[in-house]
Structure formats: structure tokens, C-alpha cells
Amino acid sequence: MHGGQPYPAGKPVQLRSRRLALHCFFIATDPVTSPDTRAGRILFGVAIGALTELIRDFGLYADGRCFAVLAANLLVPQIDRMALRMRQPWYTVKTSH
């Protein structure tokens, strides 16, 4: 910790870094490992962001983006299933003839 802050330059500078752009646009959006549905991609991005902050705040690494992407890639099949379930109702509508 540097002066009460976990990052020497603070979070606004971290958001402008080139590494963040590399991860956001090239690594996290890899079509082979990213979810197939739009809702799944949104959940995938939220998972990467949450895991990155958890690793940074409670882990031993200052930059947890790579580990967050790897961990979120493990969740892609479950995210896809959950996104498909969100579109389909849990009940079936019966029509009377």
C-alpha cells in the first residue's frame, strides 16, 4: 500500500492503461473462449471485472486481469447454460383446444 492506496497512481489511471485496452479488446473478446449469447457475454464481462477486483484487493498480485480471464473462461459453459435458461421460461404454457 502506498499512502493508504493499494495502487500508486489510483484507479483512474489504471482505467486508462494500455494493458486494460489489450485485455478488453483482444484477450477477453476471443471468439473461441467467449460465450455464444449476448447475455452470456455481458455476464462474462461482469465476471472478469469482479474477479479482477477481488484478485487485486485480496490477492497477492497487483494486476489480476490475466487470472480473471482464465477463471472466467472456466465458467463459460455454465454462463452459456444460464443465459439460455434466462430466455426460456421455467414453465410451459399449455394451450387449450
PDB file of N, CA and C in Angstrom:
ATOM      1  N   MET A   1       0.833  -1.166   0.000  1.00  0.00           N
ATOM      2  CA  MET A   1       0.000   0.000   0.000  1.00  0.00           C
ATOM      3  C   MET A   1       0.882   1.236   0.000  1.00  0.00           C
ATOM      4  N   HIS A   2       0.518   2.183  -0.837  1.00  0.00           N
ATOM      5  CA  HIS A   2       1.298   3.404  -0.955  1.00  0.00           C
ATOM      6  C   HIS A   2       0.444   4.574  -0.491  1.00  0.00           C
ATOM      7  N   GLY A   3       0.660   5.053   0.705  1.00  0.00           N
ATOM      8  CA  GLY A   3      -0.080   6.189   1.214  1.00  0.00           C
ATOM      9  C   GLY A   3      -1.559   5.903   1.431  1.00  0.00           C
ATOM     10  N   GLY A   4      -1.894   4.693   1.808  1.00  0.00           N
ATOM     11  CA  GLY A   4      -3.282   4.355   2.047  1.00  0.00           C
ATOM     12  C   GLY A   4      -4.017   3.869   0.803  1.00  0.00           C
ATOM     13  N   GLN A   5      -3.370   3.943  -0.357  1.00  0.00           N
ATOM     14  CA  GLN A   5      -3.982   3.456  -1.589  1.00  0.00           C
ATOM     15  C   GLN A   5      -3.278   2.185  -2.033  1.00  0.00           C
ATOM     16  N   PRO A   6      -4.041   1.167  -2.498  1.00  0.00           N
ATOM     17  CA  PRO A   6      -3.392  -0.057  -2.935  1.00  0.00           C
ATOM     18  C   PRO A   6      -2.622   0.118  -4.239  1.00  0.00           C
ATOM     19  N   TYR A   7      -2.932   1.155  -5.014  1.00  0.00           N
ATOM     20  CA  TYR A   7      -2.254   1.398  -6.285  1.00  0.00           C
ATOM     21  C   TYR A   7      -1.549   2.747  -6.205  1.00  0.00           C
ATOM     22  N   PRO A   8      -0.312   2.817  -6.657  1.00  0.00           N
ATOM     23  CA  PRO A   8       0.421   4.077  -6.539  1.00  0.00           C
ATOM     24  C   PRO A   8      -0.283   5.235  -7.254  1.00  0.00           C
ATOM     25  N   ALA A   9      -0.860   5.007  -8.408  1.00  0.00           N
ATOM     26  CA  ALA A   9      -1.452   6.090  -9.180  1.00  0.00           C
ATOM     27  C   ALA A   9      -2.957   6.190  -8.994  1.00  0.00           C
ATOM     28  N   GLY A  10      -3.569   5.236  -8.343  1.00  0.00           N
ATOM     29  CA  GLY A  10      -5.011   5.259  -8.150  1.00  0.00           C
ATOM     30  C   GLY A  10      -5.746   4.556  -9.293  1.00  0.00           C
ATOM     31  N   LYS A  11      -7.040   4.314  -9.087  1.00  0.00           N
ATOM     32  CA  LYS A  11      -7.817   3.575 -10.078  1.00  0.00           C
ATOM     33  C   LYS A  11      -8.086   4.340 -11.365  1.00  0.00           C
ATOM     34  N   PRO A  12      -8.270   5.677 -11.370  1.00  0.00           N
ATOM     35  CA  PRO A  12      -8.498   6.348 -12.654  1.00  0.00           C
ATOM     36  C   PRO A  12      -7.354   6.158 -13.649  1.00  0.00           C
ATOM     37  N   VAL A  13      -6.135   6.149 -13.159  1.00  0.00           N
ATOM     38  CA  VAL A  13      -5.001   5.928 -14.061  1.00  0.00           C
ATOM     39  C   VAL A  13      -4.992   4.486 -14.551  1.00  0.00           C
ATOM     40  N   GLN A  14      -5.398   3.545 -13.693  1.00  0.00           N
ATOM     41  CA  GLN A  14      -5.465   2.145 -14.100  1.00  0.00           C
ATOM     42  C   GLN A  14      -6.464   1.947 -15.235  1.00  0.00           C
ATOM     43  N   LEU A  15      -7.561   2.716 -15.230  1.00  0.00           N
ATOM     44  CA  LEU A  15      -8.568   2.581 -16.280  1.00  0.00           C
ATOM     45  C   LEU A  15      -8.078   3.092 -17.622  1.00  0.00           C
ATOM     46  N   ARG A  16      -7.072   3.949 -17.633  1.00  0.00           N
ATOM     47  CA  ARG A  16      -6.548   4.477 -18.890  1.00  0.00           C
ATOM     48  C   ARG A  16      -5.331   3.714 -19.401  1.00  0.00           C
ATOM     49  N   SER A  17      -4.978   2.637 -18.773  1.00  0.00           N
ATOM     50  CA  SER A  17      -3.747   1.952 -19.142  1.00  0.00           C
ATOM     51  C   SER A  17      -3.902   1.176 -20.440  1.00  0.00           C
ATOM     52  N   ARG A  18      -2.801   0.964 -21.112  1.00  0.00           N
ATOM     53  CA  ARG A  18      -2.796   0.211 -22.370  1.00  0.00           C
ATOM     54  C   ARG A  18      -3.079  -1.266 -22.137  1.00  0.00           C
ATOM     55  N   ARG A  19      -2.679  -1.760 -20.973  1.00  0.00           N
ATOM     56  CA  ARG A  19      -2.931  -3.174 -20.668  1.00  0.00           C
ATOM     57  C   ARG A  19      -4.419  -3.445 -20.535  1.00  0.00           C
ATOM     58  N   LEU A  20      -5.165  -2.493 -19.998  1.00  0.00           N
ATOM     59  CA  LEU A  20      -6.608  -2.651 -19.895  1.00  0.00           C
ATOM     60  C   LEU A  20      -7.225  -2.739 -21.281  1.00  0.00           C
ATOM     61  N   ALA A  21      -6.781  -1.896 -22.199  1.00  0.00           N
ATOM     62  CA  ALA A  21      -7.294  -1.943 -23.577  1.00  0.00           C
ATOM     63  C   ALA A  21      -6.941  -3.271 -24.239  1.00  0.00           C
ATOM     64  N   LEU A  22      -5.743  -3.774 -24.004  1.00  0.00           N
ATOM     65  CA  LEU A  22      -5.339  -5.064 -24.558  1.00  0.00           C
ATOM     66  C   LEU A  22      -6.243  -6.184 -24.060  1.00  0.00           C
ATOM     67  N   HIS A  23      -6.510  -6.207 -22.773  1.00  0.00           N
ATOM     68  CA  HIS A  23      -7.359  -7.252 -22.208  1.00  0.00           C
ATOM     69  C   HIS A  23      -8.799  -7.107 -22.663  1.00  0.00           C
ATOM     70  N   CYS A  24      -9.311  -5.889 -22.671  1.00  0.00           N
ATOM     71  CA  CYS A  24     -10.725  -5.689 -23.011  1.00  0.00           C
ATOM     72  C   CYS A  24     -11.021  -6.012 -24.465  1.00  0.00           C
ATOM     73  N   PHE A  25     -10.158  -5.631 -25.365  1.00  0.00           N
ATOM     74  CA  PHE A  25     -10.471  -5.747 -26.784  1.00  0.00           C
ATOM     75  C   PHE A  25      -9.867  -6.958 -27.469  1.00  0.00           C
ATOM     76  N   PHE A  26      -8.852  -7.562 -26.911  1.00  0.00           N
ATOM     77  CA  PHE A  26      -8.226  -8.685 -27.594  1.00  0.00           C
ATOM     78  C   PHE A  26      -8.280 -10.008 -26.824  1.00  0.00           C
ATOM     79  N   ILE A  27      -8.059  -9.983 -25.536  1.00  0.00           N
ATOM     80  CA  ILE A  27      -7.988 -11.227 -24.774  1.00  0.00           C
ATOM     81  C   ILE A  27      -9.361 -11.670 -24.298  1.00  0.00           C
ATOM     82  N   ALA A  28     -10.136 -10.772 -23.713  1.00  0.00           N
ATOM     83  CA  ALA A  28     -11.448 -11.144 -23.176  1.00  0.00           C
ATOM     84  C   ALA A  28     -12.469 -11.407 -24.276  1.00  0.00           C
ATOM     85  N   THR A  29     -12.282 -10.832 -25.457  1.00  0.00           N
ATOM     86  CA  THR A  29     -13.255 -11.000 -26.543  1.00  0.00           C
ATOM     87  C   THR A  29     -12.853 -12.078 -27.535  1.00  0.00           C
ATOM     88  N   ASP A  30     -11.980 -12.950 -27.156  1.00  0.00           N
ATOM     89  CA  ASP A  30     -11.567 -14.047 -28.034  1.00  0.00           C
ATOM     90  C   ASP A  30     -12.794 -14.878 -28.409  1.00  0.00           C
ATOM     91  N   PRO A  31     -13.102 -15.023 -29.704  1.00  0.00           N
ATOM     92  CA  PRO A  31     -14.338 -15.721 -30.079  1.00  0.00           C
ATOM     93  C   PRO A  31     -14.350 -17.211 -29.736  1.00  0.00           C
ATOM     94  N   VAL A  32     -13.201 -17.801 -29.556  1.00  0.00           N
ATOM     95  CA  VAL A  32     -13.157 -19.228 -29.247  1.00  0.00           C
ATOM     96  C   VAL A  32     -13.571 -19.490 -27.805  1.00  0.00           C
ATOM     97  N   THR A  33     -13.172 -18.614 -26.903  1.00  0.00           N
ATOM     98  CA  THR A  33     -13.416 -18.869 -25.484  1.00  0.00           C
ATOM     99  C   THR A  33     -14.524 -18.019 -24.883  1.00  0.00           C
ATOM    100  N   SER A  34     -15.088 -17.074 -25.629  1.00  0.00           N
ATOM    101  CA  SER A  34     -16.146 -16.242 -25.059  1.00  0.00           C
ATOM    102  C   SER A  34     -17.509 -16.905 -25.247  1.00  0.00           C
ATOM    103  N   PRO A  35     -18.497 -16.549 -24.448  1.00  0.00           N
ATOM    104  CA  PRO A  35     -19.832 -17.151 -24.550  1.00  0.00           C
ATOM    105  C   PRO A  35     -20.497 -16.844 -25.901  1.00  0.00           C
ATOM    106  N   ASP A  36     -21.496 -17.646 -26.239  1.00  0.00           N
ATOM    107  CA  ASP A  36     -22.153 -17.516 -27.535  1.00  0.00           C
ATOM    108  C   ASP A  36     -23.285 -16.500 -27.529  1.00  0.00           C
ATOM    109  N   THR A  37     -23.952 -16.314 -26.417  1.00  0.00           N
ATOM    110  CA  THR A  37     -25.111 -15.440 -26.368  1.00  0.00           C
ATOM    111  C   THR A  37     -24.721 -14.038 -25.905  1.00  0.00           C
ATOM    112  N   ARG A  38     -25.555 -13.056 -26.240  1.00  0.00           N
ATOM    113  CA  ARG A  38     -25.293 -11.674 -25.832  1.00  0.00           C
ATOM    114  C   ARG A  38     -25.346 -11.540 -24.311  1.00  0.00           C
ATOM    115  N   ALA A  39     -26.353 -12.133 -23.695  1.00  0.00           N
ATOM    116  CA  ALA A  39     -26.452 -12.077 -22.233  1.00  0.00           C
ATOM    117  C   ALA A  39     -25.259 -12.789 -21.597  1.00  0.00           C
ATOM    118  N   GLY A  40     -24.810 -13.878 -22.208  1.00  0.00           N
ATOM    119  CA  GLY A  40     -23.644 -14.590 -21.700  1.00  0.00           C
ATOM    120  C   GLY A  40     -22.384 -13.745 -21.765  1.00  0.00           C
ATOM    121  N   ARG A  41     -22.235 -12.964 -22.850  1.00  0.00           N
ATOM    122  CA  ARG A  41     -21.066 -12.090 -22.956  1.00  0.00           C
ATOM    123  C   ARG A  41     -21.086 -10.992 -21.905  1.00  0.00           C
ATOM    124  N   ILE A  42     -22.286 -10.480 -21.610  1.00  0.00           N
ATOM    125  CA  ILE A  42     -22.393  -9.452 -20.575  1.00  0.00           C
ATOM    126  C   ILE A  42     -22.026 -10.038 -19.213  1.00  0.00           C
ATOM    127  N   LEU A  43     -22.544 -11.221 -18.901  1.00  0.00           N
ATOM    128  CA  LEU A  43     -22.198 -11.889 -17.641  1.00  0.00           C
ATOM    129  C   LEU A  43     -20.708 -12.222 -17.571  1.00  0.00           C
ATOM    130  N   PHE A  44     -20.137 -12.602 -18.703  1.00  0.00           N
ATOM    131  CA  PHE A  44     -18.714 -12.904 -18.798  1.00  0.00           C
ATOM    132  C   PHE A  44     -17.885 -11.671 -18.464  1.00  0.00           C
ATOM    133  N   GLY A  45     -18.258 -10.528 -19.014  1.00  0.00           N
ATOM    134  CA  GLY A  45     -17.543  -9.283 -18.721  1.00  0.00           C
ATOM    135  C   GLY A  45     -17.667  -8.868 -17.270  1.00  0.00           C
ATOM    136  N   VAL A  46     -18.851  -9.044 -16.711  1.00  0.00           N
ATOM    137  CA  VAL A  46     -19.058  -8.724 -15.295  1.00  0.00           C
ATOM    138  C   VAL A  46     -18.210  -9.655 -14.421  1.00  0.00           C
ATOM    139  N   ALA A  47     -18.157 -10.932 -14.798  1.00  0.00           N
ATOM    140  CA  ALA A  47     -17.349 -11.895 -14.028  1.00  0.00           C
ATOM    141  C   ALA A  47     -15.871 -11.530 -14.085  1.00  0.00           C
ATOM    142  N   ILE A  48     -15.384 -11.127 -15.256  1.00  0.00           N
ATOM    143  CA  ILE A  48     -13.975 -10.739 -15.376  1.00  0.00           C
ATOM    144  C   ILE A  48     -13.689  -9.509 -14.525  1.00  0.00           C
ATOM    145  N   GLY A  49     -14.572  -8.523 -14.577  1.00  0.00           N
ATOM    146  CA  GLY A  49     -14.366  -7.315 -13.773  1.00  0.00           C
ATOM    147  C   GLY A  49     -14.385  -7.597 -12.282  1.00  0.00           C
ATOM    148  N   ALA A  50     -15.347  -8.414 -11.845  1.00  0.00           N
ATOM    149  CA  ALA A  50     -15.442  -8.734 -10.418  1.00  0.00           C
ATOM    150  C   ALA A  50     -14.240  -9.549  -9.951  1.00  0.00           C
ATOM    151  N   LEU A  51     -13.838 -10.530 -10.744  1.00  0.00           N
ATOM    152  CA  LEU A  51     -12.679 -11.340 -10.365  1.00  0.00           C
ATOM    153  C   LEU A  51     -11.393 -10.522 -10.356  1.00  0.00           C
ATOM    154  N   THR A  52     -11.267  -9.587 -11.288  1.00  0.00           N
ATOM    155  CA  THR A  52     -10.078  -8.730 -11.307  1.00  0.00           C
ATOM    156  C   THR A  52      -9.983  -7.914 -10.029  1.00  0.00           C
ATOM    157  N   GLU A  53     -11.094  -7.323  -9.617  1.00  0.00           N
ATOM    158  CA  GLU A  53     -11.076  -6.532  -8.391  1.00  0.00           C
ATOM    159  C   GLU A  53     -10.822  -7.394  -7.157  1.00  0.00           C
ATOM    160  N   LEU A  54     -11.392  -8.584  -7.124  1.00  0.00           N
ATOM    161  CA  LEU A  54     -11.143  -9.482  -5.994  1.00  0.00           C
ATOM    162  C   LEU A  54      -9.676  -9.879  -5.911  1.00  0.00           C
ATOM    163  N   ILE A  55      -9.081 -10.187  -7.058  1.00  0.00           N
ATOM    164  CA  ILE A  55      -7.667 -10.587  -7.073  1.00  0.00           C
ATOM    165  C   ILE A  55      -6.791  -9.408  -6.684  1.00  0.00           C
ATOM    166  N   ARG A  56      -7.117  -8.218  -7.171  1.00  0.00           N
ATOM    167  CA  ARG A  56      -6.310  -7.042  -6.830  1.00  0.00           C
ATOM    168  C   ARG A  56      -6.416  -6.682  -5.359  1.00  0.00           C
ATOM    169  N   ASP A  57      -7.631  -6.722  -4.821  1.00  0.00           N
ATOM    170  CA  ASP A  57      -7.817  -6.274  -3.444  1.00  0.00           C
ATOM    171  C   ASP A  57      -7.404  -7.307  -2.403  1.00  0.00           C
ATOM    172  N   PHE A  58      -7.661  -8.581  -2.677  1.00  0.00           N
ATOM    173  CA  PHE A  58      -7.410  -9.610  -1.666  1.00  0.00           C
ATOM    174  C   PHE A  58      -6.297 -10.581  -2.034  1.00  0.00           C
ATOM    175  N   GLY A  59      -5.812 -10.523  -3.249  1.00  0.00           N
ATOM    176  CA  GLY A  59      -4.771 -11.445  -3.682  1.00  0.00           C
ATOM    177  C   GLY A  59      -3.383 -10.861  -3.528  1.00  0.00           C
ATOM    178  N   LEU A  60      -2.419 -11.585  -4.022  1.00  0.00           N
ATOM    179  CA  LEU A  60      -1.028 -11.161  -3.923  1.00  0.00           C
ATOM    180  C   LEU A  60      -0.538 -10.442  -5.162  1.00  0.00           C
ATOM    181  N   TYR A  61      -1.373 -10.361  -6.206  1.00  0.00           N
ATOM    182  CA  TYR A  61      -0.957  -9.770  -7.467  1.00  0.00           C
ATOM    183  C   TYR A  61      -1.601  -8.404  -7.646  1.00  0.00           C
ATOM    184  N   ALA A  62      -0.821  -7.434  -8.115  1.00  0.00           N
ATOM    185  CA  ALA A  62      -1.359  -6.090  -8.335  1.00  0.00           C
ATOM    186  C   ALA A  62      -2.248  -6.045  -9.569  1.00  0.00           C
ATOM    187  N   ASP A  63      -1.975  -6.901 -10.541  1.00  0.00           N
ATOM    188  CA  ASP A  63      -2.746  -6.904 -11.770  1.00  0.00           C
ATOM    189  C   ASP A  63      -3.319  -8.303 -11.965  1.00  0.00           C
ATOM    190  N   GLY A  64      -4.594  -8.476 -11.692  1.00  0.00           N
ATOM    191  CA  GLY A  64      -5.198  -9.801 -11.745  1.00  0.00           C
ATOM    192  C   GLY A  64      -6.002 -10.071 -12.987  1.00  0.00           C
ATOM    193  N   ARG A  65      -5.819  -9.258 -14.047  1.00  0.00           N
ATOM    194  CA  ARG A  65      -6.645  -9.433 -15.244  1.00  0.00           C
ATOM    195  C   ARG A  65      -6.429 -10.783 -15.914  1.00  0.00           C
ATOM    196  N   CYS A  66      -5.203 -11.213 -16.029  1.00  0.00           N
ATOM    197  CA  CYS A  66      -4.935 -12.488 -16.708  1.00  0.00           C
ATOM    198  C   CYS A  66      -5.564 -13.652 -15.954  1.00  0.00           C
ATOM    199  N   PHE A  67      -5.424 -13.647 -14.651  1.00  0.00           N
ATOM    200  CA  PHE A  67      -6.020 -14.712 -13.849  1.00  0.00           C
ATOM    201  C   PHE A  67      -7.544 -14.638 -13.891  1.00  0.00           C
ATOM    202  N   ALA A  68      -8.082 -13.426 -13.941  1.00  0.00           N
ATOM    203  CA  ALA A  68      -9.535 -13.262 -14.009  1.00  0.00           C
ATOM    204  C   ALA A  68     -10.079 -13.794 -15.331  1.00  0.00           C
ATOM    205  N   VAL A  69      -9.391 -13.547 -16.427  1.00  0.00           N
ATOM    206  CA  VAL A  69      -9.833 -14.062 -17.731  1.00  0.00           C
ATOM    207  C   VAL A  69      -9.757 -15.587 -17.745  1.00  0.00           C
ATOM    208  N   LEU A  70      -8.697 -16.141 -17.183  1.00  0.00           N
ATOM    209  CA  LEU A  70      -8.575 -17.602 -17.132  1.00  0.00           C
ATOM    210  C   LEU A  70      -9.679 -18.221 -16.284  1.00  0.00           C
ATOM    211  N   ALA A  71      -9.960 -17.619 -15.135  1.00  0.00           N
ATOM    212  CA  ALA A  71     -11.019 -18.149 -14.270  1.00  0.00           C
ATOM    213  C   ALA A  71     -12.392 -18.003 -14.920  1.00  0.00           C
ATOM    214  N   ALA A  72     -12.627 -16.880 -15.594  1.00  0.00           N
ATOM    215  CA  ALA A  72     -13.918 -16.681 -16.262  1.00  0.00           C
ATOM    216  C   ALA A  72     -14.075 -17.631 -17.452  1.00  0.00           C
ATOM    217  N   ASN A  73     -12.981 -17.992 -18.104  1.00  0.00           N
ATOM    218  CA  ASN A  73     -13.058 -18.958 -19.202  1.00  0.00           C
ATOM    219  C   ASN A  73     -13.523 -20.318 -18.708  1.00  0.00           C
ATOM    220  N   LEU A  74     -13.197 -20.649 -17.462  1.00  0.00           N
ATOM    221  CA  LEU A  74     -13.687 -21.905 -16.895  1.00  0.00           C
ATOM    222  C   LEU A  74     -15.201 -21.881 -16.694  1.00  0.00           C
ATOM    223  N   LEU A  75     -15.762 -20.687 -16.547  1.00  0.00           N
ATOM    224  CA  LEU A  75     -17.196 -20.545 -16.297  1.00  0.00           C
ATOM    225  C   LEU A  75     -18.036 -20.412 -17.567  1.00  0.00           C
ATOM    226  N   VAL A  76     -17.408 -20.369 -18.740  1.00  0.00           N
ATOM    227  CA  VAL A  76     -18.150 -20.129 -19.989  1.00  0.00           C
ATOM    228  C   VAL A  76     -19.254 -21.150 -20.245  1.00  0.00           C
ATOM    229  N   PRO A  77     -19.050 -22.458 -20.080  1.00  0.00           N
ATOM    230  CA  PRO A  77     -20.172 -23.383 -20.312  1.00  0.00           C
ATOM    231  C   PRO A  77     -21.348 -23.133 -19.367  1.00  0.00           C
ATOM    232  N   GLN A  78     -21.052 -22.828 -18.112  1.00  0.00           N
ATOM    233  CA  GLN A  78     -22.126 -22.553 -17.160  1.00  0.00           C
ATOM    234  C   GLN A  78     -22.825 -21.227 -17.484  1.00  0.00           C
ATOM    235  N   ILE A  79     -22.070 -20.244 -17.924  1.00  0.00           N
ATOM    236  CA  ILE A  79     -22.655 -18.955 -18.312  1.00  0.00           C
ATOM    237  C   ILE A  79     -23.572 -19.126 -19.514  1.00  0.00           C
ATOM    238  N   ASP A  80     -23.137 -19.923 -20.499  1.00  0.00           N
ATOM    239  CA  ASP A  80     -23.976 -20.177 -21.673  1.00  0.00           C
ATOM    240  C   ASP A  80     -25.279 -20.861 -21.284  1.00  0.00           C
ATOM    241  N   ARG A  81     -25.181 -21.872 -20.421  1.00  0.00           N
ATOM    242  CA  ARG A  81     -26.404 -22.560 -19.981  1.00  0.00           C
ATOM    243  C   ARG A  81     -27.327 -21.624 -19.220  1.00  0.00           C
ATOM    244  N   MET A  82     -26.758 -20.797 -18.355  1.00  0.00           N
ATOM    245  CA  MET A  82     -27.571 -19.875 -17.582  1.00  0.00           C
ATOM    246  C   MET A  82     -28.222 -18.825 -18.485  1.00  0.00           C
ATOM    247  N   ALA A  83     -27.502 -18.330 -19.486  1.00  0.00           N
ATOM    248  CA  ALA A  83     -28.068 -17.340 -20.401  1.00  0.00           C
ATOM    249  C   ALA A  83     -29.195 -17.944 -21.231  1.00  0.00           C
ATOM    250  N   LEU A  84     -29.064 -19.205 -21.639  1.00  0.00           N
ATOM    251  CA  LEU A  84     -30.135 -19.856 -22.389  1.00  0.00           C
ATOM    252  C   LEU A  84     -31.348 -20.104 -21.507  1.00  0.00           C
ATOM    253  N   ARG A  85     -31.135 -20.426 -20.237  1.00  0.00           N
ATOM    254  CA  ARG A  85     -32.254 -20.627 -19.307  1.00  0.00           C
ATOM    255  C   ARG A  85     -32.987 -19.326 -19.016  1.00  0.00           C
ATOM    256  N   MET A  86     -32.274 -18.221 -19.035  1.00  0.00           N
ATOM    257  CA  MET A  86     -32.916 -16.933 -18.784  1.00  0.00           C
ATOM    258  C   MET A  86     -33.889 -16.577 -19.908  1.00  0.00           C
ATOM    259  N   ARG A  87     -33.611 -17.037 -21.128  1.00  0.00           N
ATOM    260  CA  ARG A  87     -34.503 -16.760 -22.255  1.00  0.00           C
ATOM    261  C   ARG A  87     -35.718 -17.664 -22.261  1.00  0.00           C
ATOM    262  N   GLN A  88     -35.590 -18.874 -21.741  1.00  0.00           N
ATOM    263  CA  GLN A  88     -36.684 -19.833 -21.758  1.00  0.00           C
ATOM    264  C   GLN A  88     -37.402 -19.813 -20.411  1.00  0.00           C
ATOM    265  N   PRO A  89     -38.724 -19.769 -20.420  1.00  0.00           N
ATOM    266  CA  PRO A  89     -39.439 -19.791 -19.139  1.00  0.00           C
ATOM    267  C   PRO A  89     -39.322 -21.157 -18.476  1.00  0.00           C
ATOM    268  N   TRP A  90     -39.413 -21.168 -17.167  1.00  0.00           N
ATOM    269  CA  TRP A  90     -39.289 -22.424 -16.420  1.00  0.00           C
ATOM    270  C   TRP A  90     -40.581 -23.208 -16.450  1.00  0.00           C
ATOM    271  N   TYR A  91     -41.639 -22.614 -16.928  1.00  0.00           N
ATOM    272  CA  TYR A  91     -42.921 -23.306 -17.028  1.00  0.00           C
ATOM    273  C   TYR A  91     -43.299 -23.420 -18.503  1.00  0.00           C
ATOM    274  N   THR A  92     -44.197 -24.312 -18.795  1.00  0.00           N
ATOM    275  CA  THR A  92     -44.675 -24.433 -20.173  1.00  0.00           C
ATOM    276  C   THR A  92     -46.113 -23.949 -20.236  1.00  0.00           C
ATOM    277  N   VAL A  93     -46.395 -23.183 -21.231  1.00  0.00           N
ATOM    278  CA  VAL A  93     -47.730 -22.644 -21.401  1.00  0.00           C
ATOM    279  C   VAL A  93     -48.535 -23.656 -22.202  1.00  0.00           C
ATOM    280  N   LYS A  94     -49.622 -24.096 -21.614  1.00  0.00           N
ATOM    281  CA  LYS A  94     -50.478 -25.068 -22.277  1.00  0.00           C
ATOM    282  C   LYS A  94     -51.646 -24.334 -22.924  1.00  0.00           C
ATOM    283  N   THR A  95     -51.845 -24.629 -24.153  1.00  0.00           N
ATOM    284  CA  THR A  95     -52.991 -24.033 -24.868  1.00  0.00           C
ATOM    285  C   THR A  95     -54.141 -25.030 -24.873  1.00  0.00           C
ATOM    286  N   SER A  96     -55.305 -24.530 -24.652  1.00  0.00           N
ATOM    287  CA  SER A  96     -56.482 -25.431 -24.646  1.00  0.00           C
ATOM    288  C   SER A  96     -57.098 -25.439 -26.042  1.00  0.00           C
ATOM    289  N   HIS A  97     -57.442 -26.610 -26.527  1.00  0.00           N
ATOM    290  CA  HIS A  97     -58.019 -26.755 -27.855  1.00  0.00           C
ATOM    291  C   HIS A  97     -59.498 -26.953 -27.759  1.00  0.00           C
TER     292      HIS A  97
END
